[in-house]
JSON list of C-alpha atoms and ligand atoms in Angstrom, two decimals:
[
{"chain": "A", "resi": 1, "resn": "UNK", "atom": "CA", "xyz": [92.04, 91.27, 25.02]},
{"chain": "A", "resi": 2, "resn": "UNK", "atom": "CA", "xyz": [95.33, 90.85, 26.82]},
{"chain": "A", "resi": 3, "resn": "UNK", "atom": "CA", "xyz": [95.92, 89.20, 30.17]},
{"chain": "A", "resi": 4, "resn": "UNK", "atom": "CA", "xyz": [96.23, 92.38, 32.19]},
{"chain": "A", "resi": 5, "resn": "UNK", "atom": "CA", "xyz": [92.83, 93.57, 31.00]},
{"chain": "A", "resi": 6, "resn": "UNK", "atom": "CA", "xyz": [91.30, 90.22, 31.86]},
{"chain": "A", "resi": 7, "resn": "UNK", "atom": "CA", "xyz": [92.91, 90.38, 35.29]},
{"chain": "A", "resi": 8, "resn": "UNK", "atom": "CA", "xyz": [91.62, 93.92, 35.80]},
{"chain": "A", "resi": 9, "resn": "UNK", "atom": "CA", "xyz": [88.09, 92.91, 34.92]},
{"chain": "A", "resi": 10, "resn": "UNK", "atom": "CA", "xyz": [88.26, 89.89, 37.21]},
{"chain": "A", "resi": 11, "resn": "UNK", "atom": "CA", "xyz": [89.54, 92.07, 40.01]},
{"chain": "A", "resi": 12, "resn": "UNK", "atom": "CA", "xyz": [86.85, 94.70, 39.39]},
{"chain": "A", "resi": 13, "resn": "UNK", "atom": "CA", "xyz": [84.12, 92.05, 39.48]},
{"chain": "A", "resi": 14, "resn": "UNK", "atom": "CA", "xyz": [85.49, 90.66, 42.71]},
{"chain": "A", "resi": 15, "resn": "UNK", "atom": "CA", "xyz": [85.40, 94.13, 44.27]},
{"chain": "A", "resi": 16, "resn": "UNK", "atom": "CA", "xyz": [81.93, 94.79, 42.93]},
{"chain": "A", "resi": 17, "resn": "UNK", "atom": "CA", "xyz": [80.74, 91.76, 44.84]},
{"chain": "A", "resi": 18, "resn": "UNK", "atom": "CA", "xyz": [82.67, 92.48, 48.03]},
{"chain": "A", "resi": 19, "resn": "UNK", "atom": "CA", "xyz": [82.92, 96.26, 48.28]},
{"chain": "A", "resi": 20, "resn": "UNK", "atom": "CA", "xyz": [79.78, 97.52, 46.63]},
{"chain": "A", "resi": 21, "resn": "UNK", "atom": "CA", "xyz": [77.05, 95.59, 48.38]},
{"chain": "A", "resi": 22, "resn": "UNK", "atom": "CA", "xyz": [75.95, 98.72, 50.23]},
{"chain": "A", "resi": 23, "resn": "UNK", "atom": "CA", "xyz": [76.32, 101.13, 47.33]},
{"chain": "A", "resi": 24, "resn": "UNK", "atom": "CA", "xyz": [73.29, 102.95, 46.03]},
{"chain": "A", "resi": 25, "resn": "UNK", "atom": "CA", "xyz": [71.99, 101.26, 42.90]},
{"chain": "A", "resi": 26, "resn": "UNK", "atom": "CA", "xyz": [72.53, 104.42, 40.82]},
{"chain": "A", "resi": 27, "resn": "UNK", "atom": "CA", "xyz": [76.19, 104.80, 41.75]},
{"chain": "A", "resi": 28, "resn": "UNK", "atom": "CA", "xyz": [78.72, 102.02, 41.65]},
{"chain": "A", "resi": 29, "resn": "UNK", "atom": "CA", "xyz": [82.12, 102.43, 43.28]},
{"chain": "A", "resi": 30, "resn": "UNK", "atom": "CA", "xyz": [84.76, 99.85, 42.50]},
{"chain": "A", "resi": 31, "resn": "UNK", "atom": "CA", "xyz": [88.51, 99.30, 42.87]},
{"chain": "A", "resi": 32, "resn": "UNK", "atom": "CA", "xyz": [88.68, 101.58, 45.90]},
{"chain": "A", "resi": 33, "resn": "UNK", "atom": "CA", "xyz": [91.98, 101.64, 47.78]},
{"chain": "A", "resi": 34, "resn": "UNK", "atom": "CA", "xyz": [94.05, 104.06, 49.80]},
{"chain": "A", "resi": 35, "resn": "UNK", "atom": "CA", "xyz": [97.82, 104.26, 49.63]},
{"chain": "A", "resi": 36, "resn": "UNK", "atom": "CA", "xyz": [99.75, 103.35, 52.76]},
{"chain": "A", "resi": 37, "resn": "UNK", "atom": "CA", "xyz": [101.51, 106.31, 54.36]},
{"chain": "A", "resi": 38, "resn": "UNK", "atom": "CA", "xyz": [105.09, 106.57, 55.60]},
{"chain": "A", "resi": 39, "resn": "UNK", "atom": "CA", "xyz": [105.59, 107.18, 59.33]},
{"chain": "A", "resi": 40, "resn": "UNK", "atom": "CA", "xyz": [105.05, 110.85, 60.14]},
{"chain": "A", "resi": 41, "resn": "UNK", "atom": "CA", "xyz": [103.46, 111.56, 56.80]},
{"chain": "A", "resi": 42, "resn": "UNK", "atom": "CA", "xyz": [100.40, 113.80, 57.14]},
{"chain": "A", "resi": 43, "resn": "UNK", "atom": "CA", "xyz": [98.84, 113.26, 53.73]},
{"chain": "A", "resi": 44, "resn": "UNK", "atom": "CA", "xyz": [97.85, 110.28, 51.61]},
{"chain": "A", "resi": 45, "resn": "UNK", "atom": "CA", "xyz": [95.79, 109.55, 48.53]},
{"chain": "A", "resi": 46, "resn": "UNK", "atom": "CA", "xyz": [92.87, 107.28, 47.73]},
{"chain": "A", "resi": 47, "resn": "UNK", "atom": "CA", "xyz": [91.72, 105.92, 44.39]},
{"chain": "A", "resi": 48, "resn": "UNK", "atom": "CA", "xyz": [88.58, 104.31, 43.00]},
{"chain": "A", "resi": 49, "resn": "UNK", "atom": "CA", "xyz": [86.35, 104.07, 39.98]},
{"chain": "A", "resi": 50, "resn": "UNK", "atom": "CA", "xyz": [82.98, 105.83, 40.05]},
{"chain": "A", "resi": 51, "resn": "UNK", "atom": "CA", "xyz": [80.09, 105.22, 37.73]},
{"chain": "A", "resi": 52, "resn": "UNK", "atom": "CA", "xyz": [76.58, 106.65, 37.92]},
{"chain": "A", "resi": 53, "resn": "UNK", "atom": "CA", "xyz": [73.54, 105.57, 35.95]},
{"chain": "A", "resi": 54, "resn": "UNK", "atom": "CA", "xyz": [72.28, 109.18, 35.99]},
{"chain": "A", "resi": 55, "resn": "UNK", "atom": "CA", "xyz": [74.20, 112.43, 35.59]},
{"chain": "A", "resi": 56, "resn": "UNK", "atom": "CA", "xyz": [75.69, 113.07, 39.00]},
{"chain": "A", "resi": 57, "resn": "UNK", "atom": "CA", "xyz": [78.42, 115.09, 40.67]},
{"chain": "A", "resi": 58, "resn": "UNK", "atom": "CA", "xyz": [80.72, 114.11, 43.48]},
{"chain": "A", "resi": 59, "resn": "UNK", "atom": "CA", "xyz": [80.52, 117.17, 45.72]},
{"chain": "A", "resi": 60, "resn": "UNK", "atom": "CA", "xyz": [82.24, 116.07, 48.93]},
{"chain": "A", "resi": 61, "resn": "UNK", "atom": "CA", "xyz": [84.22, 113.23, 50.43]},
{"chain": "A", "resi": 62, "resn": "UNK", "atom": "CA", "xyz": [84.98, 112.34, 54.04]},
{"chain": "A", "resi": 63, "resn": "UNK", "atom": "CA", "xyz": [87.06, 109.64, 55.67]},
{"chain": "A", "resi": 64, "resn": "UNK", "atom": "CA", "xyz": [87.43, 108.23, 59.16]},
{"chain": "A", "resi": 65, "resn": "UNK", "atom": "CA", "xyz": [91.23, 108.36, 58.83]},
{"chain": "A", "resi": 66, "resn": "UNK", "atom": "CA", "xyz": [91.61, 111.98, 57.69]},
{"chain": "A", "resi": 67, "resn": "UNK", "atom": "CA", "xyz": [90.62, 115.41, 58.97]},
{"chain": "A", "resi": 68, "resn": "UNK", "atom": "CA", "xyz": [89.94, 116.68, 55.47]},
{"chain": "A", "resi": 69, "resn": "UNK", "atom": "CA", "xyz": [89.46, 115.02, 52.09]},
{"chain": "A", "resi": 70, "resn": "UNK", "atom": "CA", "xyz": [89.82, 116.98, 48.86]},
{"chain": "A", "resi": 71, "resn": "UNK", "atom": "CA", "xyz": [89.15, 116.00, 45.26]},
{"chain": "A", "resi": 72, "resn": "UNK", "atom": "CA", "xyz": [92.36, 116.57, 43.26]},
{"chain": "A", "resi": 73, "resn": "UNK", "atom": "CA", "xyz": [93.28, 116.47, 39.64]},
{"chain": "A", "resi": 74, "resn": "UNK", "atom": "CA", "xyz": [96.83, 115.97, 38.42]},
{"chain": "A", "resi": 75, "resn": "UNK", "atom": "CA", "xyz": [98.12, 117.42, 35.19]},
{"chain": "A", "resi": 76, "resn": "UNK", "atom": "CA", "xyz": [101.49, 117.86, 33.53]},
{"chain": "A", "resi": 77, "resn": "UNK", "atom": "CA", "xyz": [102.45, 121.51, 33.08]},
{"chain": "A", "resi": 78, "resn": "UNK", "atom": "CA", "xyz": [105.86, 122.40, 31.64]},
{"chain": "A", "resi": 79, "resn": "UNK", "atom": "CA", "xyz": [107.17, 118.97, 32.68]},
{"chain": "A", "resi": 80, "resn": "UNK", "atom": "CA", "xyz": [105.96, 119.48, 36.24]},
{"chain": "A", "resi": 81, "resn": "UNK", "atom": "CA", "xyz": [103.14, 117.46, 37.80]},
{"chain": "A", "resi": 82, "resn": "UNK", "atom": "CA", "xyz": [100.60, 119.84, 39.28]},
{"chain": "A", "resi": 83, "resn": "UNK", "atom": "CA", "xyz": [97.82, 118.90, 41.69]},
{"chain": "A", "resi": 84, "resn": "UNK", "atom": "CA", "xyz": [94.75, 121.03, 41.73]},
{"chain": "A", "resi": 85, "resn": "UNK", "atom": "CA", "xyz": [91.78, 120.96, 44.07]},
{"chain": "A", "resi": 86, "resn": "UNK", "atom": "CA", "xyz": [88.41, 120.46, 42.39]},
{"chain": "A", "resi": 87, "resn": "UNK", "atom": "CA", "xyz": [85.25, 121.71, 44.07]},
{"chain": "A", "resi": 88, "resn": "UNK", "atom": "CA", "xyz": [83.35, 118.86, 42.46]},
{"chain": "A", "resi": 89, "resn": "UNK", "atom": "CA", "xyz": [83.81, 115.97, 40.07]},
{"chain": "A", "resi": 90, "resn": "UNK", "atom": "CA", "xyz": [81.19, 115.44, 37.34]},
{"chain": "A", "resi": 91, "resn": "UNK", "atom": "CA", "xyz": [80.05, 111.87, 36.66]},
{"chain": "A", "resi": 92, "resn": "UNK", "atom": "CA", "xyz": [78.31, 111.77, 33.26]},
{"chain": "A", "resi": 93, "resn": "UNK", "atom": "CA", "xyz": [75.59, 109.11, 33.11]},
{"chain": "A", "resi": 94, "resn": "UNK", "atom": "CA", "xyz": [76.96, 105.67, 32.33]},
{"chain": "A", "resi": 95, "resn": "UNK", "atom": "CA", "xyz": [80.58, 106.76, 32.07]},
{"chain": "A", "resi": 96, "resn": "UNK", "atom": "CA", "xyz": [83.17, 105.34, 34.46]},
{"chain": "A", "resi": 97, "resn": "UNK", "atom": "CA", "xyz": [85.42, 107.97, 36.01]},
{"chain": "A", "resi": 98, "resn": "UNK", "atom": "CA", "xyz": [88.69, 106.54, 37.27]},
{"chain": "A", "resi": 99, "resn": "UNK", "atom": "CA", "xyz": [90.64, 107.98, 40.16]},
{"chain": "A", "resi": 100, "resn": "UNK", "atom": "CA", "xyz": [94.08, 106.44, 39.82]},
{"chain": "A", "resi": 101, "resn": "UNK", "atom": "CA", "xyz": [97.76, 107.16, 40.51]},
{"chain": "A", "resi": 102, "resn": "UNK", "atom": "CA", "xyz": [99.01, 109.99, 38.27]},
{"chain": "A", "resi": 103, "resn": "UNK", "atom": "CA", "xyz": [95.49, 111.32, 37.71]},
{"chain": "A", "resi": 104, "resn": "UNK", "atom": "CA", "xyz": [92.38, 112.14, 39.68]},
{"chain": "A", "resi": 105, "resn": "UNK", "atom": "CA", "xyz": [92.55, 111.19, 43.34]},
{"chain": "A", "resi": 106, "resn": "UNK", "atom": "CA", "xyz": [91.12, 111.88, 46.74]},
{"chain": "A", "resi": 107, "resn": "UNK", "atom": "CA", "xyz": [93.72, 113.67, 48.84]},
{"chain": "A", "resi": 108, "resn": "UNK", "atom": "CA", "xyz": [93.62, 112.90, 52.54]},
{"chain": "A", "resi": 109, "resn": "UNK", "atom": "CA", "xyz": [94.91, 115.64, 54.84]},
{"chain": "A", "resi": 110, "resn": "UNK", "atom": "CA", "xyz": [95.54, 115.63, 58.59]},
{"chain": "A", "resi": 111, "resn": "UNK", "atom": "CA", "xyz": [95.80, 111.86, 58.86]},
{"chain": "A", "resi": 112, "resn": "UNK", "atom": "CA", "xyz": [94.48, 110.68, 62.21]},
{"chain": "A", "resi": 113, "resn": "UNK", "atom": "CA", "xyz": [96.72, 107.63, 62.09]},
{"chain": "A", "resi": 114, "resn": "UNK", "atom": "CA", "xyz": [99.37, 106.30, 59.74]},
{"chain": "A", "resi": 115, "resn": "UNK", "atom": "CA", "xyz": [97.80, 104.20, 57.01]},
{"chain": "A", "resi": 116, "resn": "UNK", "atom": "CA", "xyz": [99.13, 100.65, 57.24]},
{"chain": "A", "resi": 117, "resn": "UNK", "atom": "CA", "xyz": [98.92, 98.22, 54.35]},
{"chain": "A", "resi": 118, "resn": "UNK", "atom": "CA", "xyz": [96.37, 95.57, 55.24]},
{"chain": "A", "resi": 119, "resn": "UNK", "atom": "CA", "xyz": [94.16, 97.96, 57.23]},
{"chain": "A", "resi": 120, "resn": "UNK", "atom": "CA", "xyz": [91.01, 99.56, 55.91]},
{"chain": "A", "resi": 121, "resn": "UNK", "atom": "CA", "xyz": [89.77, 103.11, 55.57]},
{"chain": "A", "resi": 122, "resn": "UNK", "atom": "CA", "xyz": [86.16, 104.23, 55.39]},
{"chain": "A", "resi": 123, "resn": "UNK", "atom": "CA", "xyz": [84.92, 106.88, 53.02]},
{"chain": "A", "resi": 124, "resn": "UNK", "atom": "CA", "xyz": [81.60, 108.67, 52.73]},
{"chain": "A", "resi": 125, "resn": "UNK", "atom": "CA", "xyz": [81.04, 110.17, 49.30]},
{"chain": "A", "resi": 126, "resn": "UNK", "atom": "CA", "xyz": [78.37, 112.81, 48.78]},
{"chain": "A", "resi": 127, "resn": "UNK", "atom": "CA", "xyz": [76.73, 113.03, 45.37]},
{"chain": "A", "resi": 128, "resn": "UNK", "atom": "CA", "xyz": [74.24, 115.40, 43.79]},
{"chain": "A", "resi": 129, "resn": "UNK", "atom": "CA", "xyz": [72.07, 114.42, 40.86]},
{"chain": "A", "resi": 130, "resn": "UNK", "atom": "CA", "xyz": [71.06, 116.69, 38.01]},
{"chain": "A", "resi": 131, "resn": "UNK", "atom": "CA", "xyz": [67.51, 116.93, 39.43]},
{"chain": "A", "resi": 132, "resn": "UNK", "atom": "CA", "xyz": [68.85, 118.41, 42.67]},
{"chain": "A", "resi": 133, "resn": "UNK", "atom": "CA", "xyz": [68.47, 115.29, 44.82]},
{"chain": "A", "resi": 134, "resn": "UNK", "atom": "CA", "xyz": [71.49, 114.02, 46.68]},
{"chain": "A", "resi": 135, "resn": "UNK", "atom": "CA", "xyz": [72.90, 110.73, 47.83]},
{"chain": "A", "resi": 136, "resn": "UNK", "atom": "CA", "xyz": [75.62, 109.45, 50.14]},
{"chain": "A", "resi": 137, "resn": "UNK", "atom": "CA", "xyz": [77.59, 106.28, 49.57]},
{"chain": "A", "resi": 138, "resn": "UNK", "atom": "CA", "xyz": [79.77, 104.71, 52.24]},
{"chain": "A", "resi": 139, "resn": "UNK", "atom": "CA", "xyz": [82.60, 102.44, 51.21]},
{"chain": "A", "resi": 140, "resn": "UNK", "atom": "CA", "xyz": [85.38, 100.58, 52.95]},
{"chain": "A", "resi": 141, "resn": "UNK", "atom": "CA", "xyz": [88.66, 100.66, 51.04]},
{"chain": "A", "resi": 142, "resn": "UNK", "atom": "CA", "xyz": [91.70, 98.46, 51.69]},
{"chain": "A", "resi": 143, "resn": "UNK", "atom": "CA", "xyz": [94.99, 100.22, 52.38]},
{"chain": "A", "resi": 144, "resn": "UNK", "atom": "CA", "xyz": [97.75, 99.06, 50.07]},
{"chain": "A", "resi": 145, "resn": "UNK", "atom": "CA", "xyz": [101.25, 100.02, 49.07]},
{"chain": "A", "resi": 146, "resn": "UNK", "atom": "CA", "xyz": [100.25, 100.20, 45.41]},
{"chain": "A", "resi": 147, "resn": "UNK", "atom": "CA", "xyz": [97.60, 99.10, 42.94]},
{"chain": "A", "resi": 148, "resn": "UNK", "atom": "CA", "xyz": [97.25, 95.33, 42.72]},
{"chain": "A", "resi": 149, "resn": "UNK", "atom": "CA", "xyz": [96.48, 95.38, 39.04]},
{"chain": "A", "resi": 150, "resn": "UNK", "atom": "CA", "xyz": [98.10, 96.92, 36.00]},
{"chain": "A", "resi": 151, "resn": "UNK", "atom": "CA", "xyz": [96.46, 99.20, 33.48]},
{"chain": "B", "resi": 1, "resn": "CU", "atom": "CU1", "xyz": [96.51, 115.58, 45.65]}
]
């Protein structure tokens, strides 16, 4: 185990204690953060790790700082990074799904304010379980210029 992994785990545990106190027991959201926006910028991205004890699907996301939030994937096609909107994001039981720079992310459109490092953004995530029941989880994510930990 190298130092950066140990740091990541320590950071994740810290966030579990601070950020996840209100999370539903079946779904744990950790490492949530939103990227600070440049002045005049209308879009931004948010990242987090999602893990569900049961098969679940993220079907919708909302934020107090954005008019619209979309689930995006990012893939390399012919040396070009392409973002694609996903209608939903599957969360297989027990498997952590990481939204992180260069990969899956929440895309925030129509920012209501510029996102300043040090501020916070709220998100409401809507989940559906395999049995048809649904669940909402509200989180508060810090706004940062970049990830605080390395992968
Ligand atoms: Cu995007």
